[in-house]
mmCIF file of C-alpha atoms in Angstrom:
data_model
loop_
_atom_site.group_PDB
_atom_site.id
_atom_site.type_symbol
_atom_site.label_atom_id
_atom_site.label_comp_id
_atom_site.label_asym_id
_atom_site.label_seq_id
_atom_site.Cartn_x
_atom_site.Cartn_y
_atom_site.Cartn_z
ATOM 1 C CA UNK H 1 0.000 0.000 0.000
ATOM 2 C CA UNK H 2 1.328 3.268 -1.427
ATOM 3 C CA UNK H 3 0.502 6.285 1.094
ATOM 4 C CA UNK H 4 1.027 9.979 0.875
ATOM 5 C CA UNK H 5 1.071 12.837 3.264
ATOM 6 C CA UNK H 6 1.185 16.369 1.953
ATOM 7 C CA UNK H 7 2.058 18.635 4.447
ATOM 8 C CA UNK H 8 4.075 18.386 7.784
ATOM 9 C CA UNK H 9 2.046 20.029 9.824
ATOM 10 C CA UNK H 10 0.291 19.194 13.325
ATOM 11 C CA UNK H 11 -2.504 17.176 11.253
ATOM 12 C CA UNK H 12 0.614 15.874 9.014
ATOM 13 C CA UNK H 13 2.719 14.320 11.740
ATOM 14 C CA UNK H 14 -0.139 13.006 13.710
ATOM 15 C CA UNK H 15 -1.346 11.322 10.789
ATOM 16 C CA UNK H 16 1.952 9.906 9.964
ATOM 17 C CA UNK H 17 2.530 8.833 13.303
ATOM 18 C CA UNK H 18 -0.653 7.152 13.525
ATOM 19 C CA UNK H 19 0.034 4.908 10.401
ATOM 20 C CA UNK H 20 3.243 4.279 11.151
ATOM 21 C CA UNK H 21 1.617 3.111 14.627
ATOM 22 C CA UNK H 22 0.043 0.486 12.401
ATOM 23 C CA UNK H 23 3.390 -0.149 10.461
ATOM 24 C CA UNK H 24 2.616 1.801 7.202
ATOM 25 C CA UNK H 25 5.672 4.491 6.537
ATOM 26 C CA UNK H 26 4.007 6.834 4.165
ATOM 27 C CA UNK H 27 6.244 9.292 1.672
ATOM 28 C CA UNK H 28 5.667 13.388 3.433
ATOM 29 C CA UNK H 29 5.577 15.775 1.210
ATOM 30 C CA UNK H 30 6.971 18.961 2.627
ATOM 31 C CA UNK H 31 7.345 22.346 0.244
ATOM 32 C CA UNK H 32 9.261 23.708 2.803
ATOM 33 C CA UNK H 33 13.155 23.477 4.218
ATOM 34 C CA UNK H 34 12.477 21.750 7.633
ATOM 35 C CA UNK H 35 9.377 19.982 9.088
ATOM 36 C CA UNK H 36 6.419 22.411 11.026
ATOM 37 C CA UNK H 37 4.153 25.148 10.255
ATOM 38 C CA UNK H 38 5.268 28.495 8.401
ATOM 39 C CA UNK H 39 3.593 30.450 11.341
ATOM 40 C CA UNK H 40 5.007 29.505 14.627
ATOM 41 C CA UNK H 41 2.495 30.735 16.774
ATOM 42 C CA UNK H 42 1.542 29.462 19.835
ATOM 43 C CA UNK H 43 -1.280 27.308 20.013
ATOM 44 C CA UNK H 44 -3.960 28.276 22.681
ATOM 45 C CA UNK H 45 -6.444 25.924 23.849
ATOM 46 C CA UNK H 46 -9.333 27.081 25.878
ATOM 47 C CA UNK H 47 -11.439 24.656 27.966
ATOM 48 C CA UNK H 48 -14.522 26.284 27.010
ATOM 49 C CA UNK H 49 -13.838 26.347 23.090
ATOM 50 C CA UNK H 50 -12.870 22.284 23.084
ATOM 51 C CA UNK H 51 -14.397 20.802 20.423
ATOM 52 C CA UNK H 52 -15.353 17.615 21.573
ATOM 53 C CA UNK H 53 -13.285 16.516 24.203
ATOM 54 C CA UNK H 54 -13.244 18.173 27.554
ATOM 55 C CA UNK H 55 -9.068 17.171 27.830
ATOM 56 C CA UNK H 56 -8.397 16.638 24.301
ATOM 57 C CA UNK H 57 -4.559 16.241 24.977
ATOM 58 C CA UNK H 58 -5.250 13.487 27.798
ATOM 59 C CA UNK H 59 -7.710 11.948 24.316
ATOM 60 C CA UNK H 60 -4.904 12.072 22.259
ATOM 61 C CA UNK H 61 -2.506 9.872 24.103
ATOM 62 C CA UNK H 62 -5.112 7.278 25.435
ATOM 63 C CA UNK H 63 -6.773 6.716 21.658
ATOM 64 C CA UNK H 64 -3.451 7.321 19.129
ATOM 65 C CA UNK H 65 -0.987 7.094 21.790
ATOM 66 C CA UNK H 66 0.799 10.339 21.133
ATOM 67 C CA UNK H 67 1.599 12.287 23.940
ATOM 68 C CA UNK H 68 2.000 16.009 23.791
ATOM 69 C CA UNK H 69 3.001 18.264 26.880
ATOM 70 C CA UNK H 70 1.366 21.869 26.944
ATOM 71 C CA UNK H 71 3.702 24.477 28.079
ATOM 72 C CA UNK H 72 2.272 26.921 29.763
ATOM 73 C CA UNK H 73 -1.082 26.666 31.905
ATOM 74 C CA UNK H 74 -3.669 30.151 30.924
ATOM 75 C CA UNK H 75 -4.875 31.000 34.633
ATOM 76 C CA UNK H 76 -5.540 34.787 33.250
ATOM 77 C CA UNK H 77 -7.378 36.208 30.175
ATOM 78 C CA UNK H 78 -7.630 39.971 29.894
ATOM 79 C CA UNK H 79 -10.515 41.277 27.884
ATOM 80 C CA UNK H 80 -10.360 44.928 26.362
ATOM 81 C CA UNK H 81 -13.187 46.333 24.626
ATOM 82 C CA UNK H 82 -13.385 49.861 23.434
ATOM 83 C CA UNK H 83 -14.075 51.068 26.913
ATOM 84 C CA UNK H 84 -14.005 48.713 29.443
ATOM 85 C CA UNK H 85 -11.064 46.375 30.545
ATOM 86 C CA UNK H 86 -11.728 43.111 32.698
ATOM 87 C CA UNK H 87 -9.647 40.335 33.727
ATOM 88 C CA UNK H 88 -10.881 36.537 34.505
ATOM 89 C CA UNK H 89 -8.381 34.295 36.502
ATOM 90 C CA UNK H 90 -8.695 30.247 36.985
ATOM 91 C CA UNK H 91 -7.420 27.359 34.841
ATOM 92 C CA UNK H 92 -8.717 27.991 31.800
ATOM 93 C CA UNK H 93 -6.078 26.314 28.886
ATOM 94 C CA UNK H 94 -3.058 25.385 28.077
ATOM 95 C CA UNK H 95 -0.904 27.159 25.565
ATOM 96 C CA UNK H 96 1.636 24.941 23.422
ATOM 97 C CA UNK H 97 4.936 26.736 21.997
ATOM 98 C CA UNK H 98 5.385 26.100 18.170
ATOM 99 C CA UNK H 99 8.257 26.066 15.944
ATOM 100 C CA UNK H 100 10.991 24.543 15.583
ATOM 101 C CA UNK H 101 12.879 24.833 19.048
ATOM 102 C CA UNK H 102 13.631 21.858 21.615
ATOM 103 C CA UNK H 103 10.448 20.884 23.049
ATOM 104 C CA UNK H 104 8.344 23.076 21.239
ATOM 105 C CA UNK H 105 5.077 21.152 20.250
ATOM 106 C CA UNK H 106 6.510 20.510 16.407
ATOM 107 C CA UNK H 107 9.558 19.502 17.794
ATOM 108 C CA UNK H 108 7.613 17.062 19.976
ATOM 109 C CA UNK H 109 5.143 15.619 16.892
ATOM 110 C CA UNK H 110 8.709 15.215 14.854
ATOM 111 C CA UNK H 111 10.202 13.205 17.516
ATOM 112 C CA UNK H 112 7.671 10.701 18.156
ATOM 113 C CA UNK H 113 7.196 10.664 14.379
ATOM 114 C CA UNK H 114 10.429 9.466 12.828
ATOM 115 C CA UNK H 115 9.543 9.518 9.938
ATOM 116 C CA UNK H 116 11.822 10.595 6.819
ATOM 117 C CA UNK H 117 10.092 13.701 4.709
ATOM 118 C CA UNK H 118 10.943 14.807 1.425
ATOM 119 C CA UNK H 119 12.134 19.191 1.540
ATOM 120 C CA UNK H 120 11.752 20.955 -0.323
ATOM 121 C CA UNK H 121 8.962 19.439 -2.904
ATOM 122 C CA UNK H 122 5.615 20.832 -3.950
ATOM 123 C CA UNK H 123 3.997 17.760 -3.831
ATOM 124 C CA UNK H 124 0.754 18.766 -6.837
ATOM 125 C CA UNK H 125 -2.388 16.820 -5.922
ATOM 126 C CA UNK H 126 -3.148 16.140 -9.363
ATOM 127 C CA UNK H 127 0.703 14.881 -10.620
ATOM 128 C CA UNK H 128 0.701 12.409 -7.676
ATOM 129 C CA UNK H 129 -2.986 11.064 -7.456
ATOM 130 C CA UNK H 130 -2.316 8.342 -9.401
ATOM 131 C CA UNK H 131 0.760 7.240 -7.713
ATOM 132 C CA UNK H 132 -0.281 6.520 -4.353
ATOM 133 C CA UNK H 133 -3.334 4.492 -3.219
ATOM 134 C CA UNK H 134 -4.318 7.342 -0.389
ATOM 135 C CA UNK H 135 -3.459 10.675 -0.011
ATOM 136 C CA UNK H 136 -3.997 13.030 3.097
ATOM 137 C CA UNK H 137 -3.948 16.338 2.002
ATOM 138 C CA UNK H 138 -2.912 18.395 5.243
ATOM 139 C CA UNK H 139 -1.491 21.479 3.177
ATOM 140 C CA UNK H 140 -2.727 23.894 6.075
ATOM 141 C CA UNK H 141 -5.273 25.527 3.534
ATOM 142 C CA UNK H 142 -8.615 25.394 2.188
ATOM 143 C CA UNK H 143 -6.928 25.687 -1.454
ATOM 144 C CA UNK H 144 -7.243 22.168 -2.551
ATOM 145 C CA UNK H 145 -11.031 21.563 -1.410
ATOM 146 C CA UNK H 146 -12.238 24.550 -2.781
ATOM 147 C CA UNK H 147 -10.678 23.924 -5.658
ATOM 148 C CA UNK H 148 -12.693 21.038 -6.129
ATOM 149 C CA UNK H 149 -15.731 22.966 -4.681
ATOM 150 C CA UNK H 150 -16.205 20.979 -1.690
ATOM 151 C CA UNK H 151 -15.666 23.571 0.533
ATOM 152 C CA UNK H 152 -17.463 27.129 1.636
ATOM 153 C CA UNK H 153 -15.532 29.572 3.103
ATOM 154 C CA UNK H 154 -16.802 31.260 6.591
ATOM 155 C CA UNK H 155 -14.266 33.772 7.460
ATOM 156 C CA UNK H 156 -12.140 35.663 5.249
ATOM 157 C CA UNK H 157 -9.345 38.784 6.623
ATOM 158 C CA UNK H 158 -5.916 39.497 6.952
ATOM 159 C CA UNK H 159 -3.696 39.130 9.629
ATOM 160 C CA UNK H 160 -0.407 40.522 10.958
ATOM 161 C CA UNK H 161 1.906 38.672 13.621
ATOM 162 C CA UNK H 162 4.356 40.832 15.431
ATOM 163 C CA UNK H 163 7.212 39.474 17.152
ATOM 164 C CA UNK H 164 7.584 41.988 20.262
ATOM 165 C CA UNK H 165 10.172 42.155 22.770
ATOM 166 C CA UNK H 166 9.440 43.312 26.547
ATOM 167 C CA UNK H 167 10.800 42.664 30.382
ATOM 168 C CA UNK H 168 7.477 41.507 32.014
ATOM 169 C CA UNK H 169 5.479 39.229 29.927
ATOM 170 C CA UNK H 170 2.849 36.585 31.764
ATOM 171 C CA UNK H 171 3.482 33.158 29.863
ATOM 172 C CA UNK H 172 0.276 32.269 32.011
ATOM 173 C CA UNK H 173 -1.765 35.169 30.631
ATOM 174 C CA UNK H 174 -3.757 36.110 27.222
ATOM 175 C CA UNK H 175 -4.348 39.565 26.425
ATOM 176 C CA UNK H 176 -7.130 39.872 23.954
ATOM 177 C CA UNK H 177 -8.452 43.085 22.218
ATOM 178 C CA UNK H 178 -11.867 43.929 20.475
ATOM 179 C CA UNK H 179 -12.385 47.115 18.207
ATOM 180 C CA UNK H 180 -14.273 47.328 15.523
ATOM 181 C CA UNK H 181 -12.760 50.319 14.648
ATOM 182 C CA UNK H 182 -8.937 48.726 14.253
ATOM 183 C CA UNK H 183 -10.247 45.028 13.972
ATOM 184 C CA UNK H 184 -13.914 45.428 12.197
ATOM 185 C CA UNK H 185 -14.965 41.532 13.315
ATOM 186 C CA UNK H 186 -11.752 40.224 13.911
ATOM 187 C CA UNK H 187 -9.283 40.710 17.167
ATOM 188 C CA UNK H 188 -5.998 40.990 18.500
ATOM 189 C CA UNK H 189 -4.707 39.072 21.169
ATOM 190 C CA UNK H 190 -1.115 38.848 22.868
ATOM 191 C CA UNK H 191 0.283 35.238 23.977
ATOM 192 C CA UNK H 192 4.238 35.534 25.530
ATOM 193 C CA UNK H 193 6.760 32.769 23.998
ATOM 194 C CA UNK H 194 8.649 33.750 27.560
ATOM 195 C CA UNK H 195 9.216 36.606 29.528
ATOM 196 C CA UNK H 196 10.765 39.002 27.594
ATOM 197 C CA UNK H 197 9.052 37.919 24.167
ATOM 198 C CA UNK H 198 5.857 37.609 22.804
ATOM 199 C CA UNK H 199 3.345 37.596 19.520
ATOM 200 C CA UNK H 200 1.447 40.224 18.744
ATOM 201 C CA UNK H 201 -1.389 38.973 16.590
ATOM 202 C CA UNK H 202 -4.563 41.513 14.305
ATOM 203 C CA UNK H 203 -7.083 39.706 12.411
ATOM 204 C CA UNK H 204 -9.252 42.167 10.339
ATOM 205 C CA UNK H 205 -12.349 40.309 8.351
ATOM 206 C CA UNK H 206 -13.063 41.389 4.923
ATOM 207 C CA UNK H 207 -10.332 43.676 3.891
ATOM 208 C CA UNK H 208 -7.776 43.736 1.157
ATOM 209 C CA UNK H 209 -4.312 43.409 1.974
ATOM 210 C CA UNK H 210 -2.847 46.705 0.921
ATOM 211 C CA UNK H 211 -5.650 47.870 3.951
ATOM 212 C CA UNK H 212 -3.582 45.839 6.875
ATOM 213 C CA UNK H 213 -0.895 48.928 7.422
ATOM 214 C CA UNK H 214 -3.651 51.007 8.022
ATOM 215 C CA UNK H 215 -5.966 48.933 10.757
ATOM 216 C CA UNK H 216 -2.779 48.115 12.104
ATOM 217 C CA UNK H 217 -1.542 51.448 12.715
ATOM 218 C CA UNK H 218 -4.775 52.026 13.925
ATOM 219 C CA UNK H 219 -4.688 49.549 16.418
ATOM 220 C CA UNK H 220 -1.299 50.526 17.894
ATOM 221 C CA UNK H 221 -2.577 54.311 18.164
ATOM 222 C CA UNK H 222 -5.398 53.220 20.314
ATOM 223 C CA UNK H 223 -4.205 50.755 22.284
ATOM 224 C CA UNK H 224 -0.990 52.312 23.026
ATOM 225 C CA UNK H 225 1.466 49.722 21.878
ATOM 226 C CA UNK H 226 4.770 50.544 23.007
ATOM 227 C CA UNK H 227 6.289 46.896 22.721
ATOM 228 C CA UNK H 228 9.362 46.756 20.093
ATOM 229 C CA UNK H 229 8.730 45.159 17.559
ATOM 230 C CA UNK H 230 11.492 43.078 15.823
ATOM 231 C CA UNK H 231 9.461 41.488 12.991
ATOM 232 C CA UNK H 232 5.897 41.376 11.299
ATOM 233 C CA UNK H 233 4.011 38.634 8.934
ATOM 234 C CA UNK H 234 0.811 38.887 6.777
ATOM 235 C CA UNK H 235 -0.784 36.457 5.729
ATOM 236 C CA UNK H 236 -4.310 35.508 4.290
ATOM 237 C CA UNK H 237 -6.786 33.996 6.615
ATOM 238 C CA UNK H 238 -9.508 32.393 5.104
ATOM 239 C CA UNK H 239 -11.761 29.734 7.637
ATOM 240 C CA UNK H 240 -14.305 27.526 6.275
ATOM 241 C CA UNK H 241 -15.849 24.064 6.280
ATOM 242 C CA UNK H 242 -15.087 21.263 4.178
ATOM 243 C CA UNK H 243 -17.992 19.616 2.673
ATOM 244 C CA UNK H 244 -16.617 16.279 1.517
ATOM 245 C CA UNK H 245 -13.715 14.741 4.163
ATOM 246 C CA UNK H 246 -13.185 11.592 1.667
ATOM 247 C CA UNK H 247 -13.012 12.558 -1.819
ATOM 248 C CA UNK H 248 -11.921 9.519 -4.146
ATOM 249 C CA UNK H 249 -8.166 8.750 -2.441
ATOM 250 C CA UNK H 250 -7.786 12.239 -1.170
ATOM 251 C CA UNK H 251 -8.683 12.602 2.841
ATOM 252 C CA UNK H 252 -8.576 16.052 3.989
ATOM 253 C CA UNK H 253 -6.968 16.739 7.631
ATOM 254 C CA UNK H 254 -6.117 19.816 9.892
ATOM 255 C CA UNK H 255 -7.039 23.445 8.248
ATOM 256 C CA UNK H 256 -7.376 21.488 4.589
ATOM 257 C CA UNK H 257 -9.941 19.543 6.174
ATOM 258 C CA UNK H 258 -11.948 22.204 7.441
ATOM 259 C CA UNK H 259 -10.786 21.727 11.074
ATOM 260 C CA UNK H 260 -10.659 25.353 12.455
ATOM 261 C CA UNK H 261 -13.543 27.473 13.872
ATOM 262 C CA UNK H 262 -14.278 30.528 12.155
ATOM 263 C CA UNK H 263 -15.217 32.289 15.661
ATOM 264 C CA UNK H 264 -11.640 32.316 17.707
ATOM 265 C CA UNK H 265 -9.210 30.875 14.499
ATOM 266 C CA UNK H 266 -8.487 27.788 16.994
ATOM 267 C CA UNK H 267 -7.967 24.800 16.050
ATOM 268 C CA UNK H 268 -4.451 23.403 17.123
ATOM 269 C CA UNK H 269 -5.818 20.063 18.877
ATOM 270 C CA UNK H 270 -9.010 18.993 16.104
ATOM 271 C CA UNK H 271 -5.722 19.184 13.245
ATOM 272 C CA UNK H 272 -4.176 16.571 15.468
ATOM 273 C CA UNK H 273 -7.468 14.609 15.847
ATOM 274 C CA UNK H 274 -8.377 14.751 12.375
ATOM 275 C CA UNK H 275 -4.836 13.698 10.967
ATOM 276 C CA UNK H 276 -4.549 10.425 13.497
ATOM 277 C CA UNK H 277 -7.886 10.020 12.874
ATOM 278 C CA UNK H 278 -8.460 10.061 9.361
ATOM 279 C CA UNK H 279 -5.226 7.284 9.415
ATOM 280 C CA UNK H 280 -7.461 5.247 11.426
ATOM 281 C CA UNK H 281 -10.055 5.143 9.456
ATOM 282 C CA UNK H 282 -8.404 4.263 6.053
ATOM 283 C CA UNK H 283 -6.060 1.543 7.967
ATOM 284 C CA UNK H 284 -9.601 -0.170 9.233
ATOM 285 C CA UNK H 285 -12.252 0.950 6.534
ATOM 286 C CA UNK H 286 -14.061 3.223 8.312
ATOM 287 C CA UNK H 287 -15.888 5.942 7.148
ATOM 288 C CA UNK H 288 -13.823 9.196 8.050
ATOM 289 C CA UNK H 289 -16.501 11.493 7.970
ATOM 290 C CA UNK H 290 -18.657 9.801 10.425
ATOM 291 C CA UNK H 291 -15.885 9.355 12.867
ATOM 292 C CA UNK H 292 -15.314 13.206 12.661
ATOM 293 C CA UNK H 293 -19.161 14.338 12.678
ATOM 294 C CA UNK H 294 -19.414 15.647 15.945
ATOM 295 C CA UNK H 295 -16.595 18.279 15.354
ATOM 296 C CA UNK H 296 -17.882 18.888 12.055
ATOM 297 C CA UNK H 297 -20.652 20.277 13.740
ATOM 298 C CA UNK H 298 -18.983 21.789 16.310
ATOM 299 C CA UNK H 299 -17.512 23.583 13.246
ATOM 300 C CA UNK H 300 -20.983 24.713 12.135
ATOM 301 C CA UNK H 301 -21.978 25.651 15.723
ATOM 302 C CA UNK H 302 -19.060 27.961 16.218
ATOM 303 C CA UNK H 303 -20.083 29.587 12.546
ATOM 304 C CA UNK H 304 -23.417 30.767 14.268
ATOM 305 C CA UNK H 305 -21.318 32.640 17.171
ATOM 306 C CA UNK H 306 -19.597 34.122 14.335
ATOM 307 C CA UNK H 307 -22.300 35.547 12.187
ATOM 308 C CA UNK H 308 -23.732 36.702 15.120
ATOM 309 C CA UNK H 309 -20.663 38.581 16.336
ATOM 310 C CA UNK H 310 -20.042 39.676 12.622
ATOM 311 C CA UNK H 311 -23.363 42.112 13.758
ATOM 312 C CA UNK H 312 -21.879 43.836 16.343
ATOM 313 C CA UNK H 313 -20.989 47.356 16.756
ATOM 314 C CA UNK H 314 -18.711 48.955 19.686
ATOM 315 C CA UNK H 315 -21.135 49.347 21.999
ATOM 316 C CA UNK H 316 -22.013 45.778 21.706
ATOM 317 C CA UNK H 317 -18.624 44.648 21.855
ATOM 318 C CA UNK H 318 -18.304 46.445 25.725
ATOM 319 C CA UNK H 319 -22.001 44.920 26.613
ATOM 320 C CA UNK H 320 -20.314 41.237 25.370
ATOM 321 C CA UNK H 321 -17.200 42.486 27.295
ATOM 322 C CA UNK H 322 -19.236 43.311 30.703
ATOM 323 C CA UNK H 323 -21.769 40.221 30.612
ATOM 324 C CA UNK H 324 -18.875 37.266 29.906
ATOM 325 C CA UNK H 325 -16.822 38.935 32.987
ATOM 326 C CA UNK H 326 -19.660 39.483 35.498
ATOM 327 C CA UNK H 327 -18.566 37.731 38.903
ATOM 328 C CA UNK H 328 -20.955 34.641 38.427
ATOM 329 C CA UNK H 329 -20.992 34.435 34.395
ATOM 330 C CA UNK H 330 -17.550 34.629 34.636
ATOM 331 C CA UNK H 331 -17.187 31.453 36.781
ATOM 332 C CA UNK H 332 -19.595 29.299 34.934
ATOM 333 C CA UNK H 333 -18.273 30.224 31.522
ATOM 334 C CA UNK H 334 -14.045 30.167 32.000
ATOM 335 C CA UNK H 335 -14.092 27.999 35.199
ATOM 336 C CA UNK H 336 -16.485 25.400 34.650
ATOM 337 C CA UNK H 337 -15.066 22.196 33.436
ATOM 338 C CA UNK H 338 -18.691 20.846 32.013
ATOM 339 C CA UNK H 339 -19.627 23.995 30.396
ATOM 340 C CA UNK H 340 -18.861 24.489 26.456
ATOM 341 C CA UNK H 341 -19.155 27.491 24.312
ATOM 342 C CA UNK H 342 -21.562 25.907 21.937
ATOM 343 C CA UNK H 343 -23.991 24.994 24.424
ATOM 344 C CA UNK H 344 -25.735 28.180 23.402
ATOM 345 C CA UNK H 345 -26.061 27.550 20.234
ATOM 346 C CA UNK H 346 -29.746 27.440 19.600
ATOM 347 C CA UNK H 347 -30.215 30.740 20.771
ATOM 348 C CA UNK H 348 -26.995 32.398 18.676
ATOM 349 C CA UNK H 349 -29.012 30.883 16.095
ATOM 350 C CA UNK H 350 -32.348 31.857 16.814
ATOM 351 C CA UNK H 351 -30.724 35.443 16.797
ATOM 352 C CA UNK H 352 -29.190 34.719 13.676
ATOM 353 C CA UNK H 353 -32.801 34.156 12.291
ATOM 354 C CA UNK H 354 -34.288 37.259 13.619
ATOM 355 C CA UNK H 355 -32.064 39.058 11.991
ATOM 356 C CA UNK H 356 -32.128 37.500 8.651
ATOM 357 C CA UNK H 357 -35.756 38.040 8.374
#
């Protein structure tokens, strides 16, 4: 049996290390020089925004056997909307490091992996169909489905990632910002790498590129960012869901499969899901969309949160800002173990109606 990865990635190497698990050693495609994602930001995983699995990391070793060590614990998240600032402490998260330092969560997929990858190689879907009985495209983007038209995009914006330097970050802390004015729908948020550095991170919906310098002067201005900065990245960000997981011998994982929520951008731990998973499936003839159905919809149920947010203005940003933070919301939301984001679902989406008709 022939088998193909495209893409070294957190879906990539989980996949690959799940086959291998099952003694297949597939061929990795990698376009890059050196195994990992092209953005090495920290991954943050919020209790209250896992998809599925209330300790998704404690899942992953017990079902594919891969274990993966957070490294920092988030026991603070500070909200600021246009006018109101409020912090919520407990254990809330993890945040994993990623890139392509020791123990760094790449670092850790590679190492348990072992498996050789081909550099440097644009692996083209269509020149290598026909030489490999499966294929798991885990590219990282949405290109390949839609190109097919099995996929339909959700979110759509720009972002910039600062690398900023500082004495007195929090590597237990998230900072996050909401402005329509700098980040229309989007956000910005502020995760430390260590103490004295840290990304700083704008995602602006529905702009063009050439707009970014200007929301993101914007958003320094207001907020008062006095950090140095030592080096920015833009890049597209375009969320969606993936309509057909199996298509012929392709199986999409991670990002390429759909596997990131359009409300947050998370999505870190369901790329690592979906790649082992997907292997699972193939090696016993299961049917991979099935087995990933309930985060599918968790998918869906996350894009209701976001076309409701996409409707609101400052003012409704500070009232969203006030009500998550209020002493007893703020406990059962971010401190409650059992409690979920998408529980309120049904009535995002009865909003969502009212406002349609």
């Amino acid at each position: 049996m022939k088998v193909a990865i495209v893409g070294s990635g957190l879906s990539g190497m989980a996949c690959a290390h799940e086959l291998k698990r099952h003694g297949i050693i597939p061929t990795v495609f990698e376009k890059k020089s050196y195994i990992g994602e092209v953005l090495e930001l920290p991954a943050i995983v919020l209790n209250m925004f896992n998809s599925i699995e209330r300790n998704p990391v404690e899942y992953i070793k017990e079902k594919f056997k891969l274990e993966i060590i957070p490294h920092y614990e988030i026991n603070e998240i500070v909200l600021v909307s246009p006018t109101k600032t409020h912090t919520v402490r407990g254990k809330m998260g993890n945040i994993f490091l990623r890139g392509r330092e020791k123990g760094y969560l790449t670092v850790q997929l590679r190492e348990a992996t072992e498996i050789p990858t081909t550099l440097n190689t644009l692996a083209k879907i269509d020149e290598i169909k026909n030489d490999f009985d499966h294929i798991f495209v885990a590219t990282g983007t949405l290109e390949i489905p839609l190109s097919l038209n099995l996929a339909t995009i959700q979110f759509e914006g720009f972002v910039r990632i600062a690398t900023v330097l500082g004495n007195d970050f929090k590597t237990n802390s998230v900072k996050v910002w909401m402005n329509t004015k700098y980040a229309k729908h989007g956000y910005a948020y502020l995760v430390a790498n260590n103490s004295k550095a840290a990304n700083l991170v704008l995602i602006v919906d529905n702009i063009k590129e050439d707009e970014l310098d200007y929301y993101w002067n914007e958003f320094v201005t207001t907020e008062n960012i006095t950090y140095d900065i030592i080096e920015t990245k833009d890049l597209n960000h375009t969320v969606g869901c993936v309509n057909k997981l199996h298509h012929d011998n392709l199986y999409f994982i991670g990002n390429a499969g759909g596997f990131l929520d359009s409300m947050l951008g998370f999505g870190s731990m369901a790329a690592l899901i979906s790649g082992a998973t997907a292997a699972d499936c193939m090696i016993n003839g299961l049917d991979y969309a099935d087995a990933m159905k309930e985060y599918t919809k968790d998918i869906m149920a996350k894009y209701e949160f976001r076309k409701a947010f996409n409707t609101f203005d400052n003012d409704a940003m500070d009232l969203l800002c006030s009500i998550e933070t209020f002493p007893v919301i703020k406990q059962l939301i971010f401190n409650n173990p059992l409690l979920k984001a998408t529980y309120g679902t049904f009535l995002v989406k009865a909003y969502n109606g009212i406002l349609k008709q």
